[in-house]
C-alpha positions as MATLAB code, in Angstrom:
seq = 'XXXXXXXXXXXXXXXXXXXXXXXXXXXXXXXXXXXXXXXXXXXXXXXXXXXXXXXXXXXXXXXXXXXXXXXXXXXXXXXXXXXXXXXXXXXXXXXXXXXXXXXXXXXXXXXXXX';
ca = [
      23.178   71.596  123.696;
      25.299   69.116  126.316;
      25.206   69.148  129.166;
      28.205   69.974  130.915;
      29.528   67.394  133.515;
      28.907   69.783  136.829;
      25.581   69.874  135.697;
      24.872   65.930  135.317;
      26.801   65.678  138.515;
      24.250   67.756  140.069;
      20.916   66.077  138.909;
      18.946   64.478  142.111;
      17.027   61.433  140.086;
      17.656   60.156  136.267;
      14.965   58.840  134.062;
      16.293   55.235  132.519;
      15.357   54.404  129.647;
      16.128   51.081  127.826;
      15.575   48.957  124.781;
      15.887   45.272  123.895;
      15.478   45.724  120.618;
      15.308   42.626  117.695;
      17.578   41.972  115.105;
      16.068   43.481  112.265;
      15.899   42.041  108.537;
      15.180   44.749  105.535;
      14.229   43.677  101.704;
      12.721   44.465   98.746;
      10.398   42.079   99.860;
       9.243   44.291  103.155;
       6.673   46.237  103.906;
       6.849   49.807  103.123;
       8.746   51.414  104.165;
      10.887   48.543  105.246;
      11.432   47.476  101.400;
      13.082   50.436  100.788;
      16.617   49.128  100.267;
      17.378   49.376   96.910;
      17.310   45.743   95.959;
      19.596   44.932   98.602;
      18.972   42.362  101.914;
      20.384   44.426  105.161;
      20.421   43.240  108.651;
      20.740   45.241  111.707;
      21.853   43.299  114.550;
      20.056   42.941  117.570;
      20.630   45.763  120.320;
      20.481   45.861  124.324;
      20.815   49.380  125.137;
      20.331   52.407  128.107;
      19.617   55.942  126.854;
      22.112   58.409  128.345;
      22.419   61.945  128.241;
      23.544   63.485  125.034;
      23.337   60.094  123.319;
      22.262   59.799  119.448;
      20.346   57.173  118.557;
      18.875   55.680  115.005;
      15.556   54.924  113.753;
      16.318   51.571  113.734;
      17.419   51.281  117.356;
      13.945   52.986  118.687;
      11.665   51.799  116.614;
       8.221   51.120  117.942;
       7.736   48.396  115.851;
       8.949   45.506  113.480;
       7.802   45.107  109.805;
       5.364   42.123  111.205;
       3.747   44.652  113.513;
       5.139   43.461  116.759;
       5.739   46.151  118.780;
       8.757   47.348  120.613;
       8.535   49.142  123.552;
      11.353   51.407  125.732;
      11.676   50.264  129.658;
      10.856   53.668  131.422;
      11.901   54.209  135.282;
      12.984   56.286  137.618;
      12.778   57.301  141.453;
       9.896   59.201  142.023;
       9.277   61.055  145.273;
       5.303   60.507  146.941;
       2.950   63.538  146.106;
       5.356   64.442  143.532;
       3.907   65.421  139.995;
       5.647   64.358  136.798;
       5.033   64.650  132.905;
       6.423   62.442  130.193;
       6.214   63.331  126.995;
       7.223   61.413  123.834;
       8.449   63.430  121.026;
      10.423   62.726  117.399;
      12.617   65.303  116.115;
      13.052   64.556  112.535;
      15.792   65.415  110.043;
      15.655   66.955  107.049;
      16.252   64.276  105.220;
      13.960   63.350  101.796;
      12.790   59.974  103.280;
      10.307   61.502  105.424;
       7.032   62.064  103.617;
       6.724   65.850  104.505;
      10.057   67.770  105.193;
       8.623   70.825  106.403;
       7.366   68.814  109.452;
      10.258   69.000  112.112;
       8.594   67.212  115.352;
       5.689   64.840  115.701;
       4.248   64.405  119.636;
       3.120   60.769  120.024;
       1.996   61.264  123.491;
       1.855   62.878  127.125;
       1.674   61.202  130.795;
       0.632   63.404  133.562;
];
C-alpha cells in the first residue's frame, strides 16, 4: 500500500536512506551469479540515489556487494529525539521469480538494530 499524501505530510522525522552505488559490469566471465547473462556483456551505470516512500528499487541498485567482494553499503540517518528508542530492521522481499534458488522463500531478515 501508498501512502497517501496527508499522511506523508503528517510524519514528524524521515529515515534517509542513500546509495552511491558503482557502475556495474556483468559477463559470462563473472562470478556466479554475476555470469549469468546469457553470453552477453551488460553494464549498469553507476547510480547516486535517496530512497523515498513508495519507491521501487532493483537488485542491482541495492546490492550489498560487487562481484570482487567490495561491499556497498546504504547511508542511514535520521533525527532522533534523546531517550528515544528505535529499531531498524533490514529485510528482502523477494519475487517469485525462478532466479532465486528457493521460490517458496518470500522474505529473508539480514539484521536488527535496537
Amino acid at each position: 500500500p501508498v501512502l497517501a499524501q496527508t499522511q506523508i505530510d503528517a510524519l514528524d522525522r524521515f529515515l534517509h536512506i542513500s546509495y552511491d552505488v558503482p557502475e556495474l559490469q556483468l559477463s559470462s566471465c563473472s562470478p556466479y551469479p554475476y555470469d549469468m547473462t546469457c553470453g552477453h556483456a551488460l553494464t549498469c551505470g553507476a547510480q547516486q540515489f535517496t530512497v523515498t516512500p513508495g519507491m521501487e528499487v532493483r537488485v542491482e541498485q541495492v546490492r550489498g556487494e560487487n562481484p570482487d567482494g567490495s561491499k556497498i553499503s546504504p547511508k542511514i540517518n535520521w533525527s532522533a529525539t534523546a531517550g528515544k528508542k528505535y529499531t531498524l530492521i533490514f529485510i528482502d522481499f523477494f519475487s517469485s521469480s525462478q532466479f532465486w534458488p528457493d521460490n517458496n522463500l518470500k522474505v529473508f531478515l539480514h539484521g536488527t538494530v535496537i
